[in-house]
Short mmCIF file of C-alpha atoms in Angstrom, two decimals:
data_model
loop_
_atom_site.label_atom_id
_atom_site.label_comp_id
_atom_site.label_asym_id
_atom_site.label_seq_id
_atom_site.Cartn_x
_atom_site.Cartn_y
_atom_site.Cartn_z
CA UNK V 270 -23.52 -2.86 -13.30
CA UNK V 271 -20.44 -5.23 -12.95
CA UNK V 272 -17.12 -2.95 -12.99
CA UNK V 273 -14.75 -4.46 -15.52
CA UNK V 274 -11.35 -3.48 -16.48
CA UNK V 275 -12.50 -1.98 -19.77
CA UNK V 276 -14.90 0.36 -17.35
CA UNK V 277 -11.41 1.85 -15.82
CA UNK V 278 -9.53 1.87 -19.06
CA UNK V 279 -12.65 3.97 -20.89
CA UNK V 280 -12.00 6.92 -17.97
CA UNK V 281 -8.43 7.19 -19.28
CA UNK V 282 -10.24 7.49 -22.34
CA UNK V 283 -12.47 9.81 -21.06
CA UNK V 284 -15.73 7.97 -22.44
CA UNK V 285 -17.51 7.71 -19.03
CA UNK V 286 -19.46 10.12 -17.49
CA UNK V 287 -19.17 11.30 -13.70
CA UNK V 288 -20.88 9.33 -10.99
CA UNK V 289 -20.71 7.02 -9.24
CA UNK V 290 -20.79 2.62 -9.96
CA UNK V 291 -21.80 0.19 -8.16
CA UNK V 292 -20.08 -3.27 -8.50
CA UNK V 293 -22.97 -5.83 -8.67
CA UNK V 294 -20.82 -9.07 -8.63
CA UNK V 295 -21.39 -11.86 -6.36
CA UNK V 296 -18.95 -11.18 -3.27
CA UNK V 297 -18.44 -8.02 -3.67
CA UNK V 298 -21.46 -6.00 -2.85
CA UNK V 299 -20.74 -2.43 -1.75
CA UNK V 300 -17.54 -1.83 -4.12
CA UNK V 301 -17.95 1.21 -6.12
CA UNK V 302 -16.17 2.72 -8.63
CA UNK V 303 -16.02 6.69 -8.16
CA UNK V 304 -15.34 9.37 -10.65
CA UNK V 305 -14.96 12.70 -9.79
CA UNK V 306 -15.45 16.49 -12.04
CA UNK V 307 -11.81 16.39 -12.36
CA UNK V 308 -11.91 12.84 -13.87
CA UNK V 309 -9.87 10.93 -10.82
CA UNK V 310 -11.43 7.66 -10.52
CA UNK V 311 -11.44 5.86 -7.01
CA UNK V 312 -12.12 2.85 -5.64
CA UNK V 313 -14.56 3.08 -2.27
CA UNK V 314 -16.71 0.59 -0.31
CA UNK V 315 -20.16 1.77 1.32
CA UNK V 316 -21.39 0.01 4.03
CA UNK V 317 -22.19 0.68 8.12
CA UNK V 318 -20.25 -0.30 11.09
CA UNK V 319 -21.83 -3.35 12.99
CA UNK V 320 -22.43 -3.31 16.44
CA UNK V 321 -22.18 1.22 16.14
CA UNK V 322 -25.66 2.88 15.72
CA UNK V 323 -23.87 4.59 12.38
CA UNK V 324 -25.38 5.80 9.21
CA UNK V 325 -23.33 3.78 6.56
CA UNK V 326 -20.09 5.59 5.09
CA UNK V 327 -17.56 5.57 2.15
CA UNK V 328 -14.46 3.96 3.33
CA UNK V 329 -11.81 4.69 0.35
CA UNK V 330 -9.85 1.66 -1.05
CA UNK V 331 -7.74 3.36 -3.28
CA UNK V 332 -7.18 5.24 -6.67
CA UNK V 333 -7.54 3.26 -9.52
CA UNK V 334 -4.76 4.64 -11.41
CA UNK V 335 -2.78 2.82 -8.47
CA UNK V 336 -4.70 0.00 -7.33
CA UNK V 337 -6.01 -2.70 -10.06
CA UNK V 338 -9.51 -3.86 -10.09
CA UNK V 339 -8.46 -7.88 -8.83
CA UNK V 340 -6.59 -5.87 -5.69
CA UNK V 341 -9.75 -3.00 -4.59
CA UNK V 342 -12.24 -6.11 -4.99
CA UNK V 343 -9.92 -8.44 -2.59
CA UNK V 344 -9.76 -4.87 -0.28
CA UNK V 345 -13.30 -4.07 -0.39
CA UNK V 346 -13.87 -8.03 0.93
CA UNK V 347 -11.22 -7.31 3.88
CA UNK V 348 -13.03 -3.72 4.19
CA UNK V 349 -16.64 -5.66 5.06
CA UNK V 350 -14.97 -8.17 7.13
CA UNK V 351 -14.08 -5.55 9.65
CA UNK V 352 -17.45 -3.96 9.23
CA UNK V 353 -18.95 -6.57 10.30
CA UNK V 354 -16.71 -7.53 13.10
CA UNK V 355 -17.43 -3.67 14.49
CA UNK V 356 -14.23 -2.53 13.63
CA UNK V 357 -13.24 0.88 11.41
CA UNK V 358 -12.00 -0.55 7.56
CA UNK V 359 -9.49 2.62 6.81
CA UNK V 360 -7.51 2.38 10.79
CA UNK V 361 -7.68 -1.62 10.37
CA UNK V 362 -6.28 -1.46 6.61
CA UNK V 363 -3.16 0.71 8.33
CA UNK V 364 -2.86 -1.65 10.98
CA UNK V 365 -2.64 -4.82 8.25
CA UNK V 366 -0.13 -3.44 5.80
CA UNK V 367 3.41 -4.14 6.49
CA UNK V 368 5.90 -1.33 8.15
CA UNK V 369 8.69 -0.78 5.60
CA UNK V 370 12.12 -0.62 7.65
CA UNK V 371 15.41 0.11 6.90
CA UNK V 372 16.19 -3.28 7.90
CA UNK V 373 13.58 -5.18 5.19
CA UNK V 374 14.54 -2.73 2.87
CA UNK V 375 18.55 -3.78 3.15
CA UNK V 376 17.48 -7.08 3.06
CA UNK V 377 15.65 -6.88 -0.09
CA UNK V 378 18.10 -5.02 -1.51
CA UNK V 379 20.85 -7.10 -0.91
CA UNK V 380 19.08 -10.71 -2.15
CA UNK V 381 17.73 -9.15 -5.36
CA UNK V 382 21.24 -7.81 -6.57
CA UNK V 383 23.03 -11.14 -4.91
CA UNK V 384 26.64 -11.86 -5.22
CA UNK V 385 28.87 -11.04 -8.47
CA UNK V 386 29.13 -14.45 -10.86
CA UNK V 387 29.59 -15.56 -13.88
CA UNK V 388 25.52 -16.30 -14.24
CA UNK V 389 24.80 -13.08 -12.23
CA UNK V 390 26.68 -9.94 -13.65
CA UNK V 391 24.38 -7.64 -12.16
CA UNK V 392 25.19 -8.82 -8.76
CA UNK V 393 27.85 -7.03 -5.75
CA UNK V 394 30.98 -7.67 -5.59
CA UNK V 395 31.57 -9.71 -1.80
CA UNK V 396 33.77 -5.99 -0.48
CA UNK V 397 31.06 -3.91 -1.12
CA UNK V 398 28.82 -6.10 0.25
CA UNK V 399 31.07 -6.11 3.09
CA UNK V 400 31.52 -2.80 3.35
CA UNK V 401 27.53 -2.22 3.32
CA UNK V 402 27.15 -4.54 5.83
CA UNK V 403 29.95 -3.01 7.94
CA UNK V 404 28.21 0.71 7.68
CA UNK V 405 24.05 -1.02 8.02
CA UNK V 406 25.24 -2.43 11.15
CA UNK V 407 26.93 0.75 12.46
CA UNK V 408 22.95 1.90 12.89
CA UNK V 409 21.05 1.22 16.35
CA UNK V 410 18.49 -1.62 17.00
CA UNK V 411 15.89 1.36 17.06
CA UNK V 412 16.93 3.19 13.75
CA UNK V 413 16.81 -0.28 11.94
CA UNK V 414 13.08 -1.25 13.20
CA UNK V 415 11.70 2.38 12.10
CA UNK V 416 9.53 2.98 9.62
CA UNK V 417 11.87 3.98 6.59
CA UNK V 418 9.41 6.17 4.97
CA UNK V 419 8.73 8.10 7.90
CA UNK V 420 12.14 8.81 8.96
CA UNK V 421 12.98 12.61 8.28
CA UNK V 422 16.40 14.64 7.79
CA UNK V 423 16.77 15.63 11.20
CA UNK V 424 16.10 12.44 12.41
CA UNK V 425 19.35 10.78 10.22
CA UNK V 426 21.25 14.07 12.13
CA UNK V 427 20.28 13.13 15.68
CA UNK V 428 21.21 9.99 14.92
CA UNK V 429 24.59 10.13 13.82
CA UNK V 430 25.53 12.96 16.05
CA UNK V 431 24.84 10.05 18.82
CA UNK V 432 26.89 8.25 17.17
CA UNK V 433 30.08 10.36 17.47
#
């Protein structure tokens, strides 16, 4: 059976029964589609480890609710590329996707809103861009580089006691 959009969107609809489906298109042999009692549908790839005397496992992709069909089939692709290379999908996955810092984060944030003009009323003013700019940098090298959604409350406090 070929997993199609309409597949996913009949779960939401609750037409489709528990189990498990395979995706039989061309390239992407050993995608399934999972649905659980509880109704959560997920995305996993089955296949074994090359070069590992391993039974073959489910490596999850992701919940569908959260990860579209064009996006788990590209994954599941990556996921039997580092099968076959003898490498674990799920710690090479963590490895590939990109650390969100403080610093990428400001960036971001500071070229999508842009400067205040007549064509961009959205935008910041140049002071408080000033002014953010004068407070990011104020923050260490270190603090900057972390990984923003792993940085905790008493982290922030050990930093800016150091700072006094």
């Amino acid at each position: 059976m070929r997993i199609t959009k309409s597949l996913v969107r009949q779960n939401r609809l609750g037409e489709i029964s528990k189990g498990v489906y395979r995706d039989n298109s061309f390239n992407n042999k050993g995608l399934l589609l999972r649905l659980s009692v509880r109704g959560k549908l997920t995305y996993v790839v089955h296949g074994s480890i090359a070069k590992k005397d391993q039974k073959a496992q489910y490596y999850t992709v992701g919940n569908a609710s959260e990860v579209s069909l064009e996006d788990a089939r590209r994954i599941a692709v990556k996921f039997k590329g580092y099968m076959a290379d003898g490498k674990k999908p799920s710690l090479e996955h963590k490895k590939d996707t990109k650390k969100f810092t403080l610093q990428l984060f400001f960036d971001e944030y500071l070229s999508a809103r842009g400067v205040k003009s007549t064509s961009n009323r959205n935008g910041l003013q140049q002071d408080t861009i000033n002014k953010y700019l004068k407070h990011f940098n104020r923050l260490t090298d270190k603090f900057k580089t972390r990984d923003a959604l792993k940085i905790t409350r008493g982290d922030i406090k050990k930093s800016t006691t150091e700072l006094q």
